[in-house]
Amino acid sequence: MYEAAIIGGGPAGLAATMYCVRKGMDVQLITATLGGKSTLGLTLPDMSEYHIIKAREQVRTFQGKIEYLPHTWRTGKVTGIAETEAGFTLSLSGHGQPSEVEAERIVIATGTTPSPLGVPGEADFFGQGLGSSAISYSHLLRNRAAVVIGDSDRAIEAAIECAEQCEEVSLVLEPHATYSHRHLEFAGARENVEIYNGYRAVRIEGDEFARRMIICRDDRSAGGCGPEKTLFGEAFFVERTPRPNSNLVAGLVERTPTGEIRINEKNETSHKRIFAAGDVTTVGIEQILVALGEGARAGLSAYRQHTMQV
Amino acid sequence: MYEAAIIGGGPAGLAATMYCVRKGMDVQLITATLGGKSTLGLTLPDMSEYHIIKAREQVRTFQGKIEYLPHTWRTGKVTGIAETEAGFTLSLSGHGQPSEVEAERIVIATGTTPSPLGVPGEADFFGQGLGSSAISYSHLLRNRAAVVIGDSDRAIEAAIECAEQCEEVSLVLEPHATYSHRHLEFAGARENVEIYNGYRAVRIEGDEFARRMIICRDDRSAGGCGPEKTLFGEAFFVERTPRPNSNLVAGLVERTPTGEIRINEKNETSHKRIFAAGDVTTVGIEQILVALGEGARAGLSAYRQHTMQV
């Protein structure tokens, strides 16, 4: 029986693990890979690395330390969590690993699953002018042109954020989008935002970097796609709402209707032995430094629950 | 009128400032010094630096960048905050600075004021075997002896945390201490914790490092101090409850009875234009990495409030 199991090895899970390890807890990090989304990066034409806040260094430090503590982590995927008298039983799938892990308390740091557009060119240009987190890069876009596509308020907010810096922003709201009218009005009031509502992506084209997104208006009478339109830009953001990977604890903790785990300012959930950190929570800020801080806090809250039995 | 004023230049305030700057906001950081408590450190006999989680590097990076952005910060002390139609007016004291700053929103990152014991030797040994944050160093104390003194549950929790690692822990609860009996029972149940309840510190002695704390039982009939007792150790922690520096926003936001600013998981307070981060909040975890993450989040929440007017 471990004193804590941490599920997910992105920045939040790594920080939670490190803080538990430092406290001398008997922990087990279960993850598919070490590093999570922090290993992704976006390069833009003529971008200076200097302007990125480099919390990735801290992630790499934690990652490096945990790699050399083989007993603290294992490769695997948690497929189920059952509550027991003493804590939890985690069912695992993975090659050659035991199929169960017992732990007194758990930290959920499972992140989100992105919703790609699924159009030609998307995979090729991902990371090269095409990314999924405008919030991380909008400050690099002064006087540039950006294209934002998505299906919810998230895309609208990303477009407004880009509009603070960009010369022009094209906002594509997909046919199935749901959003608040206040948000859309707010975006529409910006002179440098052009809105394409009810359009969808057809393909992405470019050279070394993504340079064009071809969209069309959804039109059933025209076989699904009306005439094509080409949007040019130096930065393209797919801002579809990512799905929080929280189904594992569906019956155990309070979640929002869209699946984010509700936490308080100490990364505690509605279950006193379950903690959560990073993008799977209601924090809603996909930033490495924020995830690191949350992970540290979740680890320390778990430790406090362990020592004080609160 | 600035778009945001950040009050306090410790890790939380620096991170909040950096994220606002990166977003292109017109901000003003007002602080006595850049770096805050993160510039303090504790050295213990035979301590390996390797075992400290070095979030200080990130703080120094932010600090270095902000130093070279002279328009984003000023040295000063905020003495009052008045709400106005458009935001807030901050009154400042400081040499040769304007006496007022106007800002649409504010981030409070003012930290806490420590409560030193005020006994001989304390100032001399501070940082050399004597510190004020057992939580940051308890993992270094395996098989060592620690002495913890304080006036609340904080000291009891620190002693229990040290007891997880230490060979022995002396817990001194001062005569004016208020604490929960459950906490004290919990500490008393640990075989390696010796409790001195109703004692106070007389002086601290040592060589290069603090080595001895002399305490006495409070005894009015004996002129205030009963016979002295000497506690030996390799680490001494003053765990008096620090006072949150939150009086500036006393009438503006919800606080706990002990003065911590209540925040949610997004570092929002009860006032939609006031954000808070770091040790001044209800988070209650004095860790640099946590404060950095909180600052980043507070900055980004302030930015979101700015762009979305939510």
Coordinates of C-alpha atoms in Angstrom, one line a residue:
Chain A
M1 CA 0.0 0.0 0.0
Y2 CA 1.6 3.3 -1.1
E3 CA 1.0 6.4 0.9
A4 CA 0.1 8.2 -2.3
A5 CA -0.4 7.4 -5.9
I6 CA 0.1 10.3 -8.5
I7 CA -1.6 9.7 -11.8
G8 CA -0.1 11.6 -14.7
G9 CA 3.5 12.7 -15.3
G10 CA 3.1 16.2 -16.8
P11 CA 4.4 19.3 -14.9
A12 CA 1.7 19.0 -12.2
G13 CA 2.2 15.3 -11.6
L14 CA 6.0 15.6 -11.6
A15 CA 5.9 18.5 -9.1
A16 CA 3.4 16.6 -6.9
T17 CA 5.7 13.5 -7.0
M18 CA 8.8 15.5 -6.2
Y19 CA 7.3 17.2 -3.2
C20 CA 5.9 13.9 -1.8
V21 CA 9.3 12.2 -2.4
R22 CA 11.1 15.1 -0.6
K23 CA 8.7 14.6 2.3
G24 CA 9.8 10.9 2.5
M25 CA 6.4 9.6 1.4
D26 CA 6.2 6.2 -0.2
V27 CA 4.7 7.3 -3.5
Q28 CA 4.0 5.8 -6.9
L29 CA 3.7 8.0 -10.0
I30 CA 1.8 6.2 -12.8
T31 CA 2.2 7.8 -16.2
A32 CA 2.4 7.0 -19.9
T33 CA 5.4 9.4 -20.3
L34 CA 7.3 11.8 -18.2
G35 CA 6.8 15.4 -19.1
G36 CA 3.3 15.5 -20.5
K37 CA 2.3 18.4 -22.7
S38 CA 5.2 20.5 -21.6
T39 CA 7.3 18.6 -24.1
L40 CA 5.3 20.2 -26.9
G41 CA 6.3 23.6 -28.2
L42 CA 5.3 26.0 -30.8
T43 CA 7.7 27.7 -33.2
L44 CA 6.5 30.8 -35.1
P45 CA 8.2 32.5 -38.0
D46 CA 11.0 34.8 -36.7
M47 CA 10.3 34.0 -33.1
S48 CA 12.8 34.8 -30.4
E49 CA 13.1 32.0 -27.8
Y50 CA 13.9 34.8 -25.3
H51 CA 10.4 35.8 -25.0
I52 CA 9.1 32.5 -23.7
I53 CA 8.8 32.1 -19.9
K54 CA 11.0 29.0 -19.5
A55 CA 9.4 27.0 -16.8
R56 CA 10.2 24.0 -18.8
E57 CA 13.7 24.0 -17.2
Q58 CA 12.1 23.3 -13.8
V59 CA 10.0 20.5 -15.4
R60 CA 13.2 18.9 -16.8
T61 CA 14.9 19.1 -13.5
F62 CA 12.0 17.2 -11.8
Q63 CA 11.9 14.8 -14.7
G64 CA 15.6 14.1 -14.4
K65 CA 15.4 13.4 -10.7
I66 CA 12.4 11.2 -10.9
E67 CA 14.0 9.2 -13.8
Y68 CA 16.7 8.2 -11.3
L69 CA 14.3 7.1 -8.6
P70 CA 13.0 4.0 -10.3
H71 CA 10.9 2.8 -7.4
T72 CA 8.8 6.0 -7.4
W73 CA 7.3 5.6 -10.8
R74 CA 6.0 3.2 -13.4
T75 CA 4.9 3.4 -17.0
G76 CA 1.2 2.5 -17.3
K77 CA -2.3 3.7 -17.7
V78 CA -4.8 3.7 -14.9
T79 CA -8.1 2.2 -16.2
G80 CA -10.1 2.2 -13.0
I81 CA -10.1 3.5 -9.4
A82 CA -12.1 1.7 -6.7
E83 CA -12.4 3.1 -3.2
T84 CA -11.5 0.7 -0.3
E85 CA -11.5 0.8 3.4
A86 CA -7.9 2.0 3.6
G87 CA -7.8 4.0 0.4
F88 CA -8.0 3.1 -3.2
T89 CA -7.2 0.3 -5.6
L90 CA -6.0 1.4 -9.0
S91 CA -6.4 -0.9 -12.0
L92 CA -3.6 -0.6 -14.5
S93 CA -3.0 -1.6 -18.0
G94 CA 0.6 -1.7 -19.4
H95 CA 3.3 -4.1 -20.5
G96 CA 4.5 -6.5 -17.8
Q97 CA 3.4 -4.3 -14.9
P98 CA 1.3 -5.5 -12.0
S99 CA -2.3 -4.9 -12.7
E100 CA -3.1 -3.2 -9.4
V101 CA -1.7 -0.5 -7.2
E102 CA -3.0 0.2 -3.7
A103 CA -2.7 3.7 -2.3
E104 CA -4.0 5.6 0.7
R105 CA -4.6 8.8 -1.2
I106 CA -4.3 9.9 -4.8
V107 CA -3.3 13.0 -6.8
I108 CA -5.1 13.3 -10.2
A109 CA -2.9 15.1 -12.7
T110 CA -4.2 13.5 -15.8
G111 CA -4.5 16.7 -17.9
T112 CA -6.8 16.9 -20.9
T113 CA -7.2 15.2 -24.3
P114 CA -7.0 17.7 -27.2
S115 CA -9.7 17.7 -29.9
P116 CA -7.8 18.1 -33.2
L117 CA -9.6 19.3 -36.3
G118 CA -8.8 16.2 -38.2
V119 CA -8.0 18.0 -41.4
P120 CA -5.1 17.5 -43.9
G121 CA -2.0 19.5 -42.9
E122 CA -2.9 19.7 -39.2
A123 CA -0.5 17.0 -38.1
D124 CA 2.3 18.2 -40.4
F125 CA 2.3 21.8 -39.2
F126 CA 1.6 21.1 -35.5
G127 CA 4.3 23.0 -33.6
Q128 CA 5.3 24.9 -36.7
G129 CA 3.1 27.9 -36.7
L130 CA 0.1 25.8 -35.6
G131 CA -0.6 25.3 -31.9
S132 CA -3.3 24.8 -29.4
S133 CA -2.7 27.4 -26.7
A134 CA -3.0 31.0 -27.8
I135 CA -2.6 32.1 -24.2
S136 CA 1.0 30.9 -24.2
Y137 CA 2.0 32.7 -27.3
S138 CA -0.3 35.7 -27.8
H139 CA 2.4 38.1 -26.5
L140 CA 4.6 37.1 -29.4
L141 CA 2.1 38.2 -32.0
R142 CA 2.5 42.0 -31.9
N143 CA 1.6 43.3 -35.4
R144 CA 1.2 39.8 -36.8
A145 CA -1.9 38.0 -38.2
A146 CA -3.4 35.1 -36.3
V147 CA -6.2 32.6 -37.1
V148 CA -8.1 31.1 -34.2
I149 CA -10.6 28.2 -34.7
G150 CA -12.8 26.5 -32.2
D151 CA -16.2 25.5 -30.9
S152 CA -16.7 27.5 -27.7
D153 CA -16.1 30.6 -25.6
R154 CA -12.5 29.3 -25.3
A155 CA -11.9 30.2 -29.0
I156 CA -13.6 33.6 -28.6
E157 CA -11.4 34.5 -25.6
A158 CA -8.3 33.3 -27.4
A159 CA -9.2 35.6 -30.4
I160 CA -9.8 38.6 -28.1
E161 CA -6.5 37.9 -26.4
C162 CA -4.7 37.7 -29.7
A163 CA -6.4 40.9 -30.8
E164 CA -4.7 42.8 -28.0
Q165 CA -1.4 42.2 -29.9
C166 CA -2.2 41.2 -33.5
E167 CA -2.7 43.4 -36.4
E168 CA -5.6 41.2 -37.4
V169 CA -7.3 38.1 -36.1
S170 CA -9.6 35.7 -38.0
L171 CA -11.9 33.9 -35.6
V172 CA -13.5 30.7 -37.1
L173 CA -16.5 29.4 -35.0
E174 CA -17.3 25.9 -36.1
P175 CA -20.9 24.9 -37.1
H176 CA -21.4 22.9 -33.9
A177 CA -20.0 25.7 -31.6
T178 CA -21.8 26.7 -28.5
Y179 CA -20.9 30.1 -27.0
S180 CA -22.2 33.0 -25.0
H181 CA -23.5 36.0 -27.1
R182 CA -21.8 38.4 -24.8
H183 CA -18.5 36.9 -25.7
L184 CA -19.2 37.0 -29.4
E185 CA -20.4 40.6 -29.2
F186 CA -17.2 41.4 -27.3
A187 CA -15.0 39.9 -30.0
G188 CA -17.1 41.5 -32.8
A189 CA -16.6 44.9 -31.2
R190 CA -12.8 44.7 -31.9
E191 CA -11.9 46.3 -35.1
N192 CA -9.1 43.9 -35.9
V193 CA -11.2 40.7 -35.4
E194 CA -13.0 39.2 -38.4
I195 CA -15.5 36.5 -37.4
Y196 CA -16.3 33.5 -39.6
N197 CA -19.3 31.9 -37.8
G198 CA -20.5 28.5 -38.9
Y199 CA -17.4 27.8 -40.9
R200 CA -15.2 24.7 -40.6
A201 CA -11.6 24.0 -41.5
V202 CA -10.9 22.1 -44.7
R203 CA -7.1 21.9 -44.7
I204 CA -4.0 23.7 -43.6
E205 CA -1.2 24.7 -46.0
G206 CA 2.2 26.3 -45.7
D207 CA 5.9 26.0 -46.3
E208 CA 8.2 25.4 -43.3
F209 CA 5.4 26.9 -41.2
A210 CA 1.6 26.9 -41.5
R211 CA 0.6 29.9 -43.6
R212 CA -3.0 29.3 -44.7
M213 CA -6.2 27.8 -43.4
I214 CA -8.8 26.9 -45.9
I215 CA -12.3 27.1 -44.5
C216 CA -15.8 26.7 -45.9
R217 CA -19.2 27.5 -44.7
D218 CA -21.2 24.4 -43.6
D219 CA -23.8 23.9 -46.3
R220 CA -25.8 20.7 -46.5
S221 CA -27.4 21.6 -49.8
A222 CA -23.9 21.9 -51.3
G223 CA -22.8 18.4 -50.1
G224 CA -21.5 19.7 -46.8
C225 CA -19.2 22.5 -47.9
G226 CA -19.9 25.8 -49.5
P227 CA -17.3 27.8 -51.4
E228 CA -13.9 27.8 -49.9
K229 CA -12.2 30.8 -48.3
T230 CA -8.5 31.1 -47.5
L231 CA -7.3 32.7 -44.3
F232 CA -3.7 33.9 -44.1
G233 CA -1.7 34.2 -40.9
E234 CA 1.6 33.7 -39.1
A235 CA 0.1 31.9 -36.2
F236 CA -2.8 29.4 -36.2
F237 CA -4.5 28.2 -33.0
V238 CA -6.9 25.3 -32.7
E239 CA -8.8 26.4 -29.6
R240 CA -11.3 23.6 -29.4
T241 CA -12.3 22.8 -25.8
P242 CA -10.0 20.0 -24.6
R243 CA -11.7 17.2 -22.7
P244 CA -10.5 16.8 -19.0
N245 CA -9.3 13.3 -18.4
S246 CA -11.4 13.0 -15.2
N247 CA -13.7 10.0 -15.9
L248 CA -11.6 7.9 -13.6
V249 CA -12.9 9.7 -10.6
A250 CA -16.4 10.4 -12.0
G251 CA -18.2 8.8 -9.1
L252 CA -15.7 10.0 -6.4
V253 CA -15.3 13.8 -6.7
E254 CA -17.4 16.8 -7.8
R255 CA -16.8 17.8 -11.3
T256 CA -18.2 20.6 -13.6
P257 CA -20.7 19.6 -16.3
T258 CA -17.8 19.7 -18.7
G259 CA -15.7 17.3 -16.6
E260 CA -13.2 19.6 -14.8
I261 CA -12.5 18.4 -11.3
R262 CA -13.5 21.1 -8.8
I263 CA -10.7 22.1 -6.5
N264 CA -10.2 24.7 -3.9
E265 CA -7.1 27.0 -3.5
K266 CA -5.2 24.1 -1.8
N267 CA -5.9 21.6 -4.6
E268 CA -8.2 19.7 -2.4
T269 CA -11.3 18.1 -4.1
S270 CA -14.6 17.1 -2.6
H271 CA -13.0 13.8 -1.4
K272 CA -10.6 14.3 1.4
R273 CA -8.2 11.7 0.1
I274 CA -8.2 12.8 -3.5
F275 CA -6.2 15.8 -4.7
A276 CA -6.1 17.2 -8.2
A277 CA -3.7 19.6 -10.1
G278 CA -3.1 20.9 -13.5
D279 CA -5.3 21.1 -16.6
V280 CA -7.8 18.5 -15.3
T281 CA -9.0 21.0 -12.7
T282 CA -11.3 24.1 -12.7
V283 CA -8.2 26.3 -12.7
G284 CA -8.4 26.5 -16.5
I285 CA -5.0 28.1 -17.1
E286 CA -2.8 25.9 -19.3
Q287 CA 0.6 27.3 -18.1
I288 CA 3.5 25.2 -17.0
L289 CA 4.4 27.4 -14.1
V290 CA 0.9 27.3 -12.9
A291 CA 0.7 23.5 -13.2
L292 CA 4.0 23.2 -11.3
G293 CA 2.8 25.3 -8.5
E294 CA -0.5 23.4 -8.3
G295 CA 1.3 20.1 -8.4
A296 CA 3.6 21.2 -5.5
R297 CA 0.6 22.3 -3.6
A298 CA -1.4 19.1 -4.3
G299 CA 1.6 17.0 -3.1
L300 CA 2.0 19.0 0.1
S301 CA -1.8 18.9 0.7
A302 CA -1.6 15.1 0.3
Y303 CA 1.3 15.0 2.7
R304 CA -0.5 17.1 5.2
Q305 CA -3.5 14.8 5.0
H306 CA -1.1 11.9 5.6
T307 CA 0.7 13.4 8.6
M308 CA -2.3 15.2 10.3
Q309 CA -5.0 12.8 9.2
V310 CA -7.2 15.8 8.5
Chain B
M1 CA -4.2 55.0 -14.8
Y2 CA -2.4 51.6 -15.0
E3 CA -4.2 48.5 -16.1
A4 CA -2.9 46.7 -13.1
A5 CA -0.9 47.5 -9.9
I6 CA 0.9 44.6 -8.3
I7 CA 1.8 45.2 -4.6
G8 CA 4.7 43.2 -3.3
G9 CA 7.8 41.9 -5.1
G10 CA 8.3 38.4 -3.7
P11 CA 8.0 35.3 -5.9
A12 CA 4.2 35.8 -6.3
G13 CA 4.4 39.5 -7.1
L14 CA 7.2 39.0 -9.6
A15 CA 5.4 36.2 -11.4
A16 CA 2.2 38.2 -11.6
T17 CA 4.1 41.2 -13.0
M18 CA 6.0 39.0 -15.5
Y19 CA 2.8 37.5 -16.9
C20 CA 1.0 40.9 -17.1
V21 CA 4.0 42.4 -18.8
R22 CA 4.1 39.5 -21.3
K23 CA 0.5 40.1 -22.0
G24 CA 1.3 43.7 -22.9
M25 CA -0.5 45.2 -19.9
D26 CA 0.4 48.6 -18.6
V27 CA 1.4 47.5 -15.1
Q28 CA 3.1 48.9 -12.0
L29 CA 4.8 46.7 -9.4
I30 CA 5.2 48.5 -6.1
T31 CA 7.6 46.9 -3.7
A32 CA 10.1 47.6 -1.1
T33 CA 12.6 45.1 -2.6
L34 CA 12.6 42.6 -5.5
G35 CA 12.7 39.0 -4.3
G36 CA 10.9 39.1 -1.0
K37 CA 11.4 36.2 1.4
S38 CA 12.9 34.0 -1.4
T39 CA 16.2 35.7 -0.8
L40 CA 16.3 34.2 2.7
G41 CA 17.8 30.7 3.0
L42 CA 18.6 28.4 5.8
T43 CA 21.9 26.5 6.1
L44 CA 22.1 23.5 8.3
P45 CA 25.2 21.7 9.5
D46 CA 26.4 19.2 6.8
M47 CA 23.6 20.2 4.5
S48 CA 23.8 19.3 0.8
E49 CA 22.4 22.0 -1.4
Y50 CA 21.4 19.3 -3.8
H51 CA 18.4 18.4 -1.8
I52 CA 16.7 21.8 -2.0
I53 CA 14.1 22.3 -4.7
K54 CA 15.6 25.3 -6.5
A55 CA 12.7 27.4 -7.6
R56 CA 14.8 30.3 -6.6
E57 CA 16.4 30.2 -10.1
Q58 CA 13.0 31.0 -11.6
V59 CA 12.6 33.9 -9.2
R60 CA 16.0 35.3 -10.1
T61 CA 15.1 35.1 -13.8
F62 CA 12.0 37.1 -13.3
Q63 CA 13.8 39.5 -11.0
G64 CA 16.5 40.1 -13.6
K65 CA 14.0 40.8 -16.3
I66 CA 11.9 43.1 -14.2
E67 CA 15.0 45.1 -13.1
Y68 CA 15.6 45.9 -16.8
L69 CA 12.1 47.1 -17.3
P70 CA 12.3 50.3 -15.2
H71 CA 8.8 51.6 -16.1
T72 CA 7.1 48.5 -14.8
W73 CA 8.1 48.9 -11.1
R74 CA 8.9 51.3 -8.4
T75 CA 10.3 51.2 -4.9
G76 CA 7.8 52.2 -2.3
K77 CA 5.3 51.1 0.2
V78 CA 1.6 51.2 -0.3
T79 CA 0.0 52.9 2.7
G80 CA -3.7 53.0 1.6
I81 CA -6.0 51.8 -1.1
A82 CA -9.2 53.7 -2.0
E83 CA -11.8 52.4 -4.4
T84 CA -12.8 54.8 -7.2
E85 CA -15.2 54.7 -10.1
A86 CA -12.6 53.4 -12.5
G87 CA -10.6 51.3 -10.1
F88 CA -8.3 52.2 -7.2
T89 CA -6.1 54.9 -5.9
L90 CA -3.1 53.7 -4.1
S91 CA -1.3 56.0 -1.6
L92 CA 2.4 55.5 -1.5
S93 CA 5.2 56.5 0.9
G94 CA 8.8 56.4 -0.4
H95 CA 11.6 58.7 -1.2
G96 CA 11.0 61.0 -4.1
Q97 CA 8.2 59.0 -5.6
P98 CA 4.8 60.3 -6.6
S99 CA 2.4 59.8 -3.7
E100 CA -0.4 58.2 -5.6
V101 CA -0.8 55.4 -8.2
E102 CA -4.1 54.8 -10.1
A103 CA -4.9 51.3 -11.3
E104 CA -7.9 49.6 -12.8
R105 CA -7.2 46.4 -10.8
I106 CA -4.8 45.2 -8.2
V107 CA -2.9 42.0 -7.3
I108 CA -2.1 41.7 -3.6
A109 CA 1.1 39.8 -3.1
T110 CA 2.2 41.4 0.2
G111 CA 3.2 38.2 2.0
T112 CA 3.4 38.0 5.8
T113 CA 5.2 39.7 8.6
P114 CA 7.2 37.2 10.7
S115 CA 6.8 37.2 14.5
P116 CA 10.4 36.8 15.8
L117 CA 10.9 35.6 19.4
G118 CA 13.0 38.7 20.2
V119 CA 15.5 36.8 22.3
P120 CA 19.3 37.1 22.3
G121 CA 21.0 35.0 19.6
E122 CA 18.0 34.9 17.3
A123 CA 19.2 37.5 14.9
D124 CA 22.8 36.2 14.9
F125 CA 21.8 32.6 14.0
F126 CA 19.0 33.3 11.7
G127 CA 19.7 31.4 8.5
Q128 CA 22.4 29.4 10.3
G129 CA 20.6 26.4 11.8
L130 CA 17.7 28.7 12.8
G131 CA 14.9 29.3 10.4
S132 CA 11.2 29.9 10.2
S133 CA 9.8 27.4 7.7
A134 CA 10.2 23.8 8.9
I135 CA 8.1 22.7 5.9
S136 CA 10.9 23.7 3.5
Y137 CA 13.6 21.8 5.3
S138 CA 12.1 18.9 7.2
H139 CA 13.1 16.5 4.5
L140 CA 16.8 17.3 5.3
L141 CA 16.4 16.3 8.9
R142 CA 16.6 12.5 8.7
N143 CA 18.1 11.2 12.0
R144 CA 18.7 14.7 13.3
A145 CA 17.3 16.5 16.3
A146 CA 15.1 19.6 15.7
V147 CA 13.6 22.1 18.0
V148 CA 10.3 23.8 17.1
I149 CA 8.9 26.8 19.0
G150 CA 5.6 28.6 18.4
D151 CA 2.2 29.7 19.6
S152 CA -0.3 27.9 17.5
D153 CA -1.3 24.7 15.5
R154 CA 1.3 25.8 13.0
A155 CA 4.1 24.9 15.4
I156 CA 2.5 21.6 16.3
E157 CA 2.1 20.7 12.6
A158 CA 5.7 21.7 12.0
A159 CA 6.8 19.4 14.9
I160 CA 4.8 16.5 13.5
E161 CA 6.3 17.0 10.1
C162 CA 9.8 17.1 11.5
A163 CA 9.1 14.0 13.6
E164 CA 8.5 12.1 10.3
Q165 CA 12.3 12.5 9.6
C166 CA 14.0 13.4 12.8
E167 CA 15.4 11.2 15.5
E168 CA 13.9 13.6 18.1
V169 CA 11.9 16.7 18.1
S170 CA 11.4 19.2 20.9
L171 CA 8.2 21.2 20.6
V172 CA 8.0 24.3 22.7
L173 CA 4.5 25.8 23.0
E174 CA 4.7 29.3 24.4
P175 CA 2.6 30.5 27.3
H176 CA 0.3 32.5 25.1
A177 CA -0.3 29.7 22.6
T178 CA -3.7 28.8 21.3
Y179 CA -4.1 25.4 19.7
S180 CA -6.4 22.5 19.1
H181 CA -6.2 19.7 21.6
R182 CA -6.5 17.1 18.8
H183 CA -3.3 18.5 17.3
L184 CA -1.5 18.4 20.5
E185 CA -2.6 14.8 21.3
F186 CA -1.5 13.9 17.8
A187 CA 2.0 15.3 18.5
G188 CA 2.1 13.8 21.9
A189 CA 1.4 10.3 20.5
R190 CA 4.7 10.5 18.5
E191 CA 7.4 8.7 20.5
N192 CA 10.1 11.0 19.2
V193 CA 8.3 14.3 20.1
E194 CA 9.0 15.9 23.5
I195 CA 6.5 18.7 24.4
Y196 CA 7.4 21.7 26.5
N197 CA 4.0 23.4 27.0
G198 CA 3.9 26.8 28.6
Y199 CA 7.6 27.5 28.1
R200 CA 9.3 30.4 26.4
A201 CA 12.6 31.0 24.7
V202 CA 15.3 32.8 26.8
R203 CA 18.2 32.8 24.3
I204 CA 19.8 30.9 21.5
E205 CA 23.4 29.8 21.6
G206 CA 25.8 28.0 19.2
D207 CA 29.0 28.1 17.3
E208 CA 28.8 28.7 13.5
F209 CA 25.3 27.3 13.7
A210 CA 22.6 27.5 16.3
R211 CA 23.1 24.5 18.7
R212 CA 21.1 25.2 21.8
M213 CA 17.8 26.9 22.8
I214 CA 17.5 27.9 26.4
I215 CA 13.9 27.9 27.6
C216 CA 12.1 28.4 30.8
R217 CA 8.6 27.8 32.2
D218 CA 6.6 30.9 32.5
D219 CA 6.4 31.5 36.3
R220 CA 5.1 34.8 37.6
S221 CA 5.9 34.0 41.2
A222 CA 9.5 33.5 40.2
G223 CA 9.8 36.9 38.5
G224 CA 8.6 35.6 35.1
C225 CA 10.9 32.7 34.6
G226 CA 11.3 29.4 36.3
P227 CA 14.5 27.3 36.1
E228 CA 16.1 27.2 32.7
K229 CA 16.3 24.1 30.5
T230 CA 18.6 23.6 27.5
L231 CA 17.3 22.0 24.3
F232 CA 19.9 20.7 21.9
G233 CA 19.4 20.4 18.2
E234 CA 20.8 20.7 14.6
A235 CA 17.8 22.6 13.3
F236 CA 15.7 25.2 15.1
F237 CA 12.4 26.5 13.8
V238 CA 10.5 29.6 15.0
E239 CA 7.0 28.6 13.9
R240 CA 5.0 31.5 15.3
T241 CA 2.1 32.3 13.1
P242 CA 3.1 35.1 10.7
R243 CA 0.7 38.0 10.2
P244 CA -0.7 38.3 6.7
N245 CA 0.0 41.8 5.4
S246 CA -3.6 42.3 4.3
N247 CA -4.8 45.3 6.3
L248 CA -4.6 47.4 3.1
V249 CA -7.6 45.6 1.7
A250 CA -9.4 45.1 5.0
G251 CA -12.7 46.7 3.8
L252 CA -12.5 45.5 0.3
V253 CA -12.2 41.7 0.3
E254 CA -13.2 38.8 2.4
R255 CA -10.5 37.7 4.9
T256 CA -10.2 35.0 7.5
P257 CA -10.4 36.0 11.2
T258 CA -6.6 35.8 11.2
G259 CA -6.3 38.1 8.2
E260 CA -5.6 35.7 5.2
I261 CA -7.2 36.9 2.0
R262 CA -9.8 34.3 0.9
I263 CA -9.1 33.2 -2.7
N264 CA -10.5 30.6 -5.0
E265 CA -8.4 28.2 -7.2
K266 CA -8.0 31.0 -9.8
N267 CA -6.6 33.5 -7.2
E268 CA -9.7 35.6 -7.5
T269 CA -10.9 37.3 -4.3
S270 CA -14.4 38.4 -3.3
H271 CA -13.8 41.7 -5.2
K272 CA -13.8 41.1 -9.0
R273 CA -10.9 43.6 -9.5
I274 CA -8.7 42.4 -6.7
F275 CA -6.6 39.3 -7.0
A276 CA -4.2 37.9 -4.4
A277 CA -1.3 35.4 -4.5
G278 CA 1.3 34.0 -2.2
D279 CA 1.5 33.9 1.6
V280 CA -1.0 36.6 2.1
T281 CA -3.8 34.2 1.0
T282 CA -5.6 31.2 2.4
V283 CA -3.3 28.8 0.5
G284 CA -1.1 28.6 3.6
I285 CA 1.9 26.9 1.9
E286 CA 5.1 28.9 2.1
Q287 CA 6.8 27.4 -0.9
I288 CA 8.5 29.4 -3.7
L289 CA 7.2 27.2 -6.5
V290 CA 3.6 27.4 -5.1
A291 CA 3.9 31.2 -4.8
L292 CA 5.3 31.5 -8.4
G293 CA 2.4 29.4 -9.8
E294 CA -0.1 31.5 -7.8
G295 CA 1.4 34.7 -9.0
A296 CA 1.3 33.6 -12.6
R297 CA -2.3 32.6 -12.2
A298 CA -3.3 35.9 -10.4
G299 CA -1.6 37.8 -13.2
L300 CA -3.5 35.9 -15.9
S301 CA -6.8 36.2 -14.0
A302 CA -6.2 39.9 -13.8
Y303 CA -5.5 40.0 -17.6
R304 CA -8.6 38.0 -18.3
Q305 CA -10.6 40.4 -16.2
H306 CA -9.0 43.2 -18.3
T307 CA -9.7 41.7 -21.7
M308 CA -13.1 40.0 -21.0
Q309 CA -14.4 42.6 -18.5
V310 CA -15.8 39.6 -16.5

